[in-house]
Short mmCIF file of N, CA and C and ligand atoms in Angstrom, two decimals:
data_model
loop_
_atom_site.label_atom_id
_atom_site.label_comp_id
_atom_site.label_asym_id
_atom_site.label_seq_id
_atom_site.Cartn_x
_atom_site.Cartn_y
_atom_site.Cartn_z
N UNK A 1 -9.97 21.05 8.51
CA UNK A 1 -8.84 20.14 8.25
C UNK A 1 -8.72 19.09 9.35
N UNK A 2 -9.16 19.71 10.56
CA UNK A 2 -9.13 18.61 11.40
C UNK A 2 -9.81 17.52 11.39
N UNK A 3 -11.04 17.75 10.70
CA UNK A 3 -12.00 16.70 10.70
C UNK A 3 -11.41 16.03 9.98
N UNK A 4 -10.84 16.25 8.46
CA UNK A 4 -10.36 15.27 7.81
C UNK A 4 -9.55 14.47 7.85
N UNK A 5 -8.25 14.72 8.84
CA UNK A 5 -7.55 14.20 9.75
C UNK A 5 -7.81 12.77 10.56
N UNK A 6 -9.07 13.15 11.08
CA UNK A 6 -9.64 12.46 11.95
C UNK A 6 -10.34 11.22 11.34
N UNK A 7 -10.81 11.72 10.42
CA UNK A 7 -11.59 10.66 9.07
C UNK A 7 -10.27 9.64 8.91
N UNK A 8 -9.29 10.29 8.37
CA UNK A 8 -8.26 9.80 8.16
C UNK A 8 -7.52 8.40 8.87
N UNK A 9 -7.49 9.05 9.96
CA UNK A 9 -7.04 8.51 11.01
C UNK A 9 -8.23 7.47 11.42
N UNK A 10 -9.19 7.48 11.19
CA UNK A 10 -10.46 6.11 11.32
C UNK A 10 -10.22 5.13 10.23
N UNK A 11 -9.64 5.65 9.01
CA UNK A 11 -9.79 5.14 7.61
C UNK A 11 -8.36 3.92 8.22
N UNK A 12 -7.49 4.74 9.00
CA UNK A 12 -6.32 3.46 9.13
C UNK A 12 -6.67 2.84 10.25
N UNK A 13 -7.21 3.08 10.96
CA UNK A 13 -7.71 2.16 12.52
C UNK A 13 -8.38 0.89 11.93
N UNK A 14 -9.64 1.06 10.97
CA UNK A 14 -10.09 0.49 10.24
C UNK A 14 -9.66 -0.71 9.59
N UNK A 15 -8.46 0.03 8.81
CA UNK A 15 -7.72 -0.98 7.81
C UNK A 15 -6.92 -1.62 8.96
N UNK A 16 -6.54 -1.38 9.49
CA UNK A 16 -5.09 -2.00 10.43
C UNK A 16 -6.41 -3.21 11.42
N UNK A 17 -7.48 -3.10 11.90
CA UNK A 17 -8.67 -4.00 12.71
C UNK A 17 -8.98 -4.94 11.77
N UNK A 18 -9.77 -4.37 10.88
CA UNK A 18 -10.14 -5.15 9.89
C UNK A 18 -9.49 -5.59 8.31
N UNK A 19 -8.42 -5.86 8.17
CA UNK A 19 -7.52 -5.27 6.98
C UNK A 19 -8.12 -6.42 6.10
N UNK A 20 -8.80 -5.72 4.70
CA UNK A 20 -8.81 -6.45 3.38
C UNK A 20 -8.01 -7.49 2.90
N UNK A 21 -8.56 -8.18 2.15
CA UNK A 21 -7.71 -8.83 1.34
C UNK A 21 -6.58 -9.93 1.85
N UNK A 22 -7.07 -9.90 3.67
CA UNK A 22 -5.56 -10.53 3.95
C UNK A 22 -5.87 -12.16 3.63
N UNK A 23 -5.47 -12.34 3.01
CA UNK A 23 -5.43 -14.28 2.56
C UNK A 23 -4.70 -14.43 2.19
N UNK A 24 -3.57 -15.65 1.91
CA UNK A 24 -3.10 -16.16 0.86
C UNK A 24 -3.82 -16.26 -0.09
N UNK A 25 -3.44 -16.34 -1.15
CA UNK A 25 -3.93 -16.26 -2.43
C UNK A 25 -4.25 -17.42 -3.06
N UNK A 26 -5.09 -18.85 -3.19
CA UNK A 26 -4.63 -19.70 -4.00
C UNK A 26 -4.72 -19.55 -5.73
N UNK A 27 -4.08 -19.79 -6.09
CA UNK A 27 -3.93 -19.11 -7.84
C UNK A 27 -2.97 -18.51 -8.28
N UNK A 28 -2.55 -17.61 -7.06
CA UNK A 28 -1.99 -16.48 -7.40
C UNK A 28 -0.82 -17.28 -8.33
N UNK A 29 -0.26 -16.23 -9.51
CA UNK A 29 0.99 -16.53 -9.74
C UNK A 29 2.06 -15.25 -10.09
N UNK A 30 1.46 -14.59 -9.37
CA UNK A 30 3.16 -13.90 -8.83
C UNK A 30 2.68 -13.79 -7.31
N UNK A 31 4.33 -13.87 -6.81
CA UNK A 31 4.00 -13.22 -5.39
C UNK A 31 5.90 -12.88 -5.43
N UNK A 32 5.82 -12.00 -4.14
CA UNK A 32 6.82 -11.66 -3.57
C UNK A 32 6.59 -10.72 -2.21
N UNK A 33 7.87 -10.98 -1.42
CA UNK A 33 8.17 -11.01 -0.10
C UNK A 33 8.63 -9.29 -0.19
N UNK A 34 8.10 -8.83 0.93
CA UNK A 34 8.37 -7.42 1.15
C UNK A 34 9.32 -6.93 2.74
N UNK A 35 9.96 -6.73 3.02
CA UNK A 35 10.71 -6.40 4.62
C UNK A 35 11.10 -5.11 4.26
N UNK A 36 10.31 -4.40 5.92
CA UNK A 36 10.87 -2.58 6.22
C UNK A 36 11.99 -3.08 7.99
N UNK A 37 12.95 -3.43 7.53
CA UNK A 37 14.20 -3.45 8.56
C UNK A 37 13.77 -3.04 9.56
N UNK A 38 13.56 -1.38 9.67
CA UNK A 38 13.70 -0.02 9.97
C UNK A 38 12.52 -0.06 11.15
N UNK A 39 11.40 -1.01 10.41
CA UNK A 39 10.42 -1.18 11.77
C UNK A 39 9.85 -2.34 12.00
N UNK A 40 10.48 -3.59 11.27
CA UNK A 40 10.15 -4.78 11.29
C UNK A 40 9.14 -5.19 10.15
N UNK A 41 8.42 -4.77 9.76
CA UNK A 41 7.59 -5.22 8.55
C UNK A 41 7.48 -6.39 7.69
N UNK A 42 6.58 -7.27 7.81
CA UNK A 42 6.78 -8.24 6.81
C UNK A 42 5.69 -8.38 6.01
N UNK A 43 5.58 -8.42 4.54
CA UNK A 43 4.86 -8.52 3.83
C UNK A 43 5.07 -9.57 2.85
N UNK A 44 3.68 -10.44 2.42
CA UNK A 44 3.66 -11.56 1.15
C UNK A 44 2.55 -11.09 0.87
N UNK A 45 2.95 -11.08 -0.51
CA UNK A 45 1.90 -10.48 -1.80
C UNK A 45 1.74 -11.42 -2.70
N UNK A 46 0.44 -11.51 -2.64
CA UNK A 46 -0.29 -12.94 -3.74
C UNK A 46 -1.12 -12.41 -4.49
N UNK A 47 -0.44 -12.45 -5.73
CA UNK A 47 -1.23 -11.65 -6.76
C UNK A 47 -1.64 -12.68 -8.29
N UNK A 48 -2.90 -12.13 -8.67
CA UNK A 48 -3.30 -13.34 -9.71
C UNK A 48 -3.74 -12.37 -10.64
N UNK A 49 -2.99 -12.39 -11.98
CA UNK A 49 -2.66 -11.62 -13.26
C UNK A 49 -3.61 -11.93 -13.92
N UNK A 50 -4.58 -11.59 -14.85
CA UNK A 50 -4.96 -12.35 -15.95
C UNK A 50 -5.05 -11.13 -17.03
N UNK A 51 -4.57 -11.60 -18.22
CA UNK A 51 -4.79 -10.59 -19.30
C UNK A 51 -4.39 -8.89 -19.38
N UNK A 52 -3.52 -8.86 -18.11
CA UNK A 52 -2.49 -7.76 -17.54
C UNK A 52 -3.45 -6.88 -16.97
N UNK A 53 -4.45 -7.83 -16.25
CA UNK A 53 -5.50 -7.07 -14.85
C UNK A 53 -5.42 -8.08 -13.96
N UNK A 54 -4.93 -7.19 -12.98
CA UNK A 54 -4.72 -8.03 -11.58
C UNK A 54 -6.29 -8.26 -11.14
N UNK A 55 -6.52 -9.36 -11.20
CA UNK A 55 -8.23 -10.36 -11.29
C UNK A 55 -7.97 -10.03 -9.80
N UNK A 56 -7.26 -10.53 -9.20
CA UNK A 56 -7.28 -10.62 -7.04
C UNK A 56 -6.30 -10.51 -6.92
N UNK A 57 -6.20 -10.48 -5.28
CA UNK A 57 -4.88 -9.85 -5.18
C UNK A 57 -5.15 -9.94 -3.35
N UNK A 58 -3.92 -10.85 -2.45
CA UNK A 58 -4.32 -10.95 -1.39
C UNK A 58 -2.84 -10.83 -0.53
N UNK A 59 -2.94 -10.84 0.87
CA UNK A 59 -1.35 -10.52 1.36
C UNK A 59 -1.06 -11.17 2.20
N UNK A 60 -0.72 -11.30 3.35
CA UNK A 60 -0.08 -11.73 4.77
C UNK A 60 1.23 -11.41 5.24
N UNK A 61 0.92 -11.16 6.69
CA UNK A 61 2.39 -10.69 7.20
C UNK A 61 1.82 -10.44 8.45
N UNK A 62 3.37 -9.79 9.26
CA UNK A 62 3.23 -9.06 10.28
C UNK A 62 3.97 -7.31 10.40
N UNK A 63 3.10 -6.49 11.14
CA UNK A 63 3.97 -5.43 11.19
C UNK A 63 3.27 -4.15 11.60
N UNK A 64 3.43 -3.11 11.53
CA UNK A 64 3.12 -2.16 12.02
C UNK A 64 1.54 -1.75 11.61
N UNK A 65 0.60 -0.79 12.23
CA UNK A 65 -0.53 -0.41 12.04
C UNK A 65 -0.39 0.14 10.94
N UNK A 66 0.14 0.77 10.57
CA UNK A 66 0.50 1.89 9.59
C UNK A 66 0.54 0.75 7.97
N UNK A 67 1.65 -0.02 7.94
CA UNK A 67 2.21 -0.96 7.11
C UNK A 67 0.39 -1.70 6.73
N UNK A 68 0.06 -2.14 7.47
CA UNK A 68 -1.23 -3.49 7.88
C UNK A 68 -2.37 -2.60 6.85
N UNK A 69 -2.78 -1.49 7.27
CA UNK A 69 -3.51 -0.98 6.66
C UNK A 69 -3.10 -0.32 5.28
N UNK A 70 -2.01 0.29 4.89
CA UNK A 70 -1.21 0.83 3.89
C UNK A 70 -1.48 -0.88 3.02
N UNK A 71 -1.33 -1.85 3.44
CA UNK A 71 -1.36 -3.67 2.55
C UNK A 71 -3.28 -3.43 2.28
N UNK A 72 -4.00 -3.03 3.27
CA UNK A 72 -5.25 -3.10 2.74
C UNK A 72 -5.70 -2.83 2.19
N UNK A 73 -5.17 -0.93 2.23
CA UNK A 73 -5.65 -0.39 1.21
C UNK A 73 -5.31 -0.39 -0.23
N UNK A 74 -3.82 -0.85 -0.21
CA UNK A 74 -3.17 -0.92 -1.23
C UNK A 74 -3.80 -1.86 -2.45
N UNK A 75 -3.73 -3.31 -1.65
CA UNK A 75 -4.75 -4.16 -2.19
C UNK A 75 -6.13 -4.01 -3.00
N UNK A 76 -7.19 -3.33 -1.75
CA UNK A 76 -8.32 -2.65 -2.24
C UNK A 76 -8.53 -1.63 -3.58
N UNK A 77 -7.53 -0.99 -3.57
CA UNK A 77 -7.32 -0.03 -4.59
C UNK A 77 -6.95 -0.06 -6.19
N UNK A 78 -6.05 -1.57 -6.32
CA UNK A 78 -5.65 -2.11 -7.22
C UNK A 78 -6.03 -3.43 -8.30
N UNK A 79 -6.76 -3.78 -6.85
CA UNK A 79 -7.71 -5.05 -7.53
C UNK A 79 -8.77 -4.54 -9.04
N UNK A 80 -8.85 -5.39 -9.81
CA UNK A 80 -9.43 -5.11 -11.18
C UNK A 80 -8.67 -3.89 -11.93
N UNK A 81 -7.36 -3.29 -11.42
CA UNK A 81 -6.84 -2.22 -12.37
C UNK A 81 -5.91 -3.16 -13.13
N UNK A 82 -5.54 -2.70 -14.31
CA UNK A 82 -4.19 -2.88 -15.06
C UNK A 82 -2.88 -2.95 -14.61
N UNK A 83 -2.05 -3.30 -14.96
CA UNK A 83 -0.62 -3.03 -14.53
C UNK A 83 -0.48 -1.87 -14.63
N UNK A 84 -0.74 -0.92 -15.61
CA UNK A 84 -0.63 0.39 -16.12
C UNK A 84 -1.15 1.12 -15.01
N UNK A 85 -2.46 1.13 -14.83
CA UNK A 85 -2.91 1.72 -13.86
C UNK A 85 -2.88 1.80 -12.47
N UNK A 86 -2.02 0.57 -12.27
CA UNK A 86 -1.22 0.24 -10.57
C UNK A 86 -0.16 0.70 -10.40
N UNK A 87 0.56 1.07 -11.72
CA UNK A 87 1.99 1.78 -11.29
C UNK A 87 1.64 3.18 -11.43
N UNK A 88 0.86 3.71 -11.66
CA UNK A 88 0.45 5.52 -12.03
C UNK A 88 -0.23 5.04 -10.55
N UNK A 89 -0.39 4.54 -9.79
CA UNK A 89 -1.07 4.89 -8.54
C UNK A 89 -0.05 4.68 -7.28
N UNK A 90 0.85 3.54 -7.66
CA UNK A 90 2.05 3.63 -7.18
C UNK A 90 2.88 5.33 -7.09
N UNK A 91 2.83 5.22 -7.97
CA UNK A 91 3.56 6.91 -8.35
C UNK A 91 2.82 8.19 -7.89
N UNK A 92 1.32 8.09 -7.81
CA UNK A 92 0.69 9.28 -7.26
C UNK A 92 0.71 9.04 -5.33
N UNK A 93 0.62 7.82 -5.00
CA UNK A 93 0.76 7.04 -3.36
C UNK A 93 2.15 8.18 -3.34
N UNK A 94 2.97 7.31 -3.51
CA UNK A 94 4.44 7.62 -3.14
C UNK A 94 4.58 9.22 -3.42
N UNK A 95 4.38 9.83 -4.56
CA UNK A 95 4.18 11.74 -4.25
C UNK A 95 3.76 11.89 -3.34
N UNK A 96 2.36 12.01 -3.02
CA UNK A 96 2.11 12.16 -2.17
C UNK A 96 2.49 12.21 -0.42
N UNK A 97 2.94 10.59 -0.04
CA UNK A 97 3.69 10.73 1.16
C UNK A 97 5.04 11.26 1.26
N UNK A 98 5.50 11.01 0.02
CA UNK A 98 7.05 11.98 0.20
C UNK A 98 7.64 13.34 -0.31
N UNK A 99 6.46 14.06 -0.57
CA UNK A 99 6.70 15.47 -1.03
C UNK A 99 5.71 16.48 0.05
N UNK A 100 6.13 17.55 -0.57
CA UNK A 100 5.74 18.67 0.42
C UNK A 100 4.34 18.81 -0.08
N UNK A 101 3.65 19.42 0.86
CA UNK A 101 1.99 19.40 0.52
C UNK A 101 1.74 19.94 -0.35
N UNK A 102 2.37 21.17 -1.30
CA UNK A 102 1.96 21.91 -1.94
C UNK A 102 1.96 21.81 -3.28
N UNK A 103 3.65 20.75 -3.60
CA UNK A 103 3.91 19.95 -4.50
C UNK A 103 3.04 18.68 -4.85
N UNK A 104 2.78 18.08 -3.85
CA UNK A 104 1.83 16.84 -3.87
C UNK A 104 0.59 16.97 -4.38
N UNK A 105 -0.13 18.16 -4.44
CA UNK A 105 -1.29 18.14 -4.67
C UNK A 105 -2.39 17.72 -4.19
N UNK A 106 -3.60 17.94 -4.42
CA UNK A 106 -4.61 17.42 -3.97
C UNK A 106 -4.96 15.84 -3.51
N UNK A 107 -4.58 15.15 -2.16
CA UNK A 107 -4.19 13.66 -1.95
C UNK A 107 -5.97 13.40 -2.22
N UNK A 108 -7.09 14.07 -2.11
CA UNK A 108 -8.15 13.77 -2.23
C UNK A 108 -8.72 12.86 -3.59
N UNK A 109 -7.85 13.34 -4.55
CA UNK A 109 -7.55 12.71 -6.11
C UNK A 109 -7.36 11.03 -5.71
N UNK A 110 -6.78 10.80 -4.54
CA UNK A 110 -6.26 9.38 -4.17
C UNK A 110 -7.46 8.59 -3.82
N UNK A 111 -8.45 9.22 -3.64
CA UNK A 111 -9.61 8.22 -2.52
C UNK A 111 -9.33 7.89 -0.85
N UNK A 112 -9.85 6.97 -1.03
CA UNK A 112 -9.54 6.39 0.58
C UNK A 112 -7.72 6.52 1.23
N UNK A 113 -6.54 5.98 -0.26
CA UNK A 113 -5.46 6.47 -0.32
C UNK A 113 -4.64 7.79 0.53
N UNK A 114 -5.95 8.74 0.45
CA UNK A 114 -5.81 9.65 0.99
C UNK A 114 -5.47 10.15 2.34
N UNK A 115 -5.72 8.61 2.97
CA UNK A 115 -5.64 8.77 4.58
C UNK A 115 -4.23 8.78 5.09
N UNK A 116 -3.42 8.26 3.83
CA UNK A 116 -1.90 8.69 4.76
C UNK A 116 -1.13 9.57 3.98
N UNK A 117 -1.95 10.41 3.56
CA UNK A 117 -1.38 12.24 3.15
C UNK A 117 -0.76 12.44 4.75
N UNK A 118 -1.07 12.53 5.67
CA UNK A 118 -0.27 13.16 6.90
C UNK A 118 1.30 11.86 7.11
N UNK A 119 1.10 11.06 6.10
CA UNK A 119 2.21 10.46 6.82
C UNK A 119 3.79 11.12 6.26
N UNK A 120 4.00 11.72 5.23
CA UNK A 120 4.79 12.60 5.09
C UNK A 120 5.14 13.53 6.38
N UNK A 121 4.67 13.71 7.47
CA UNK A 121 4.84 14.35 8.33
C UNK A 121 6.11 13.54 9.36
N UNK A 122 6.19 12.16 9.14
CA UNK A 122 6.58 11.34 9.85
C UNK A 122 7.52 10.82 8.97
N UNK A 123 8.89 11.27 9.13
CA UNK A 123 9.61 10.24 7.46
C UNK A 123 9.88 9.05 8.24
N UNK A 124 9.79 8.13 8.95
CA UNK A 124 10.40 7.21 10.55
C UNK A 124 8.86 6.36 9.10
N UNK A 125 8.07 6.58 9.42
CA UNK A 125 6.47 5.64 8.74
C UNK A 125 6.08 5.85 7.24
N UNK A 126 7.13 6.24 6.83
CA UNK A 126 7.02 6.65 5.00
C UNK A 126 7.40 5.43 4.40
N UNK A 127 8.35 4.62 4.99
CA UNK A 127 8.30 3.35 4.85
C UNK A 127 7.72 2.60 4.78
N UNK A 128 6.72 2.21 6.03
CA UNK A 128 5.54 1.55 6.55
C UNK A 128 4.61 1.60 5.60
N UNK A 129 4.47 2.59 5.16
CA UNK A 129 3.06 2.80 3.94
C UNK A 129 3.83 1.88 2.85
N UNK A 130 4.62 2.72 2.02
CA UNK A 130 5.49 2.29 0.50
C UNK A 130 5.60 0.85 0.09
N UNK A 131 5.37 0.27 1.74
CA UNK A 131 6.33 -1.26 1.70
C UNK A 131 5.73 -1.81 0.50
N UNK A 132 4.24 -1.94 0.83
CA UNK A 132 3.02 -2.99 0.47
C UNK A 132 3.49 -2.16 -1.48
N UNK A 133 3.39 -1.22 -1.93
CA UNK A 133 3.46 -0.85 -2.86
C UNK A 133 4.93 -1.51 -3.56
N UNK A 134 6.16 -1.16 -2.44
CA UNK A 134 7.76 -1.76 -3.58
C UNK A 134 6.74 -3.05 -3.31
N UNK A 135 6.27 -3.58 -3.11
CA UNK A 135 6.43 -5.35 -2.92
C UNK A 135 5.62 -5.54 -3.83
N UNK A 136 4.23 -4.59 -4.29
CA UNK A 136 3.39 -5.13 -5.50
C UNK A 136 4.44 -4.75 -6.40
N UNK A 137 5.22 -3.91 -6.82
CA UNK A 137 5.96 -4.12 -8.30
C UNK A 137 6.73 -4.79 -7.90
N UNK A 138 7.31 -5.37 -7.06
CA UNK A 138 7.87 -6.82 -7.86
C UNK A 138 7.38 -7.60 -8.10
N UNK A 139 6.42 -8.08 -7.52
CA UNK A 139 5.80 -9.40 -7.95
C UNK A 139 4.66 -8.67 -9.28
N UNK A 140 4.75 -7.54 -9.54
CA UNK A 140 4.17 -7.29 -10.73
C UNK A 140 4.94 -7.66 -11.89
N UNK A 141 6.53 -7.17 -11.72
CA UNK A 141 7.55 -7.78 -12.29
C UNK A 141 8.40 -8.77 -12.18
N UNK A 142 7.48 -9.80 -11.69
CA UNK A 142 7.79 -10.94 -11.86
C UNK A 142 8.63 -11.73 -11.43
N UNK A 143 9.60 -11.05 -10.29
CA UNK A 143 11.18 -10.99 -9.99
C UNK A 143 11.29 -11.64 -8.94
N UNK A 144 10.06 -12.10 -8.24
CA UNK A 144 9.90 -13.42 -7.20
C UNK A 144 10.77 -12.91 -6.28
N UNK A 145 11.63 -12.03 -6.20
CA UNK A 145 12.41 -11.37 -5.35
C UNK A 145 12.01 -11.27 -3.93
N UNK A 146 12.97 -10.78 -2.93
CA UNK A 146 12.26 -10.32 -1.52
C UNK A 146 12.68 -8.88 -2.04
N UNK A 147 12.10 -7.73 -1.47
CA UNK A 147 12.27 -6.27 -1.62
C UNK A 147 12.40 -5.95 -0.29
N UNK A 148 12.93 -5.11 -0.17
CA UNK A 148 13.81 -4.30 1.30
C UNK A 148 13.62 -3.07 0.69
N UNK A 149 13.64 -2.33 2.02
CA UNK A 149 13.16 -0.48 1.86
C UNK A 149 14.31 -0.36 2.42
N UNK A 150 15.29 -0.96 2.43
CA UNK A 150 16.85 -0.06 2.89
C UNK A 150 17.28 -0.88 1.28
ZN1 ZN B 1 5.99 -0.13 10.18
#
């Protein structure tokens, strides 16, 4: 378990050094603004729809290691899925960090996702992950909104 941990913990060093996807988007036509109060977080999500498959999908901001990479992977993970299939991953993300391990199930089901299964350990950074996720459904729904995790 430790090793996987450790994997883990490379998988966000990784994303947070080198983080995916970070561009503005030109095309995009949804976006929306994401803020975690709680630890400063800022997220913009530029997302480009076509035929209800997110074609690309790019971000910018500032904020925590945790947040930076949680936007990369988030990104990475969703690009070429459906709407359908971004909110069932939304929903398996978020189990995962906010339930008990036993309830949560296998985070390995998640992929790379998987690397912030330990962040449930930390409810202070359960935020930090989620952000990048509330901020893709809004601008999935269209609501041009800013989203806040308080
Ligand atoms: Zn943070």
């Amino acid at each position: 378990m430790s090793d996987l941990r450790e994997l883990y913990q490379q998988v966000i060093l990784d994303h947070n050094k080198n983080p995916r996807n970070f561009r503005r988007l030109e095309g995009a036509n949804r976006t929306a603004e994401g803020h975690n109060p709680l630890c400063g977080d800022q997220i913009t999500l530029y997302v480009q729809i076509q035929d209800d498959v997110i074609g690309d999908i790019g971000f910018q901001g500032s904020g925590c290691a945790i947040s930076r990479a949680a936007a990369s992977l988030m990104t990475s993970s969703v690009k070429g899925k459906t709407r359908a299939e971004a909110e069932d991953l939304f929903h398996a993300f978020h189990k995962m960090v906010t339930t008990e391990r036993e309830a949560a199930g296998d985070p390995r089901a998640l992929g790379k996702l998987a690397a912030f299964s330990g962040v449930r350990e930390f409810p202070i950074r359960v935020k930090c992950a989620t952000l990048p996720w509330h901020t893709l459904r809004a601008a999935l729904e269209g609501k041009g909104q800013k989203v806040s995790t308080e």
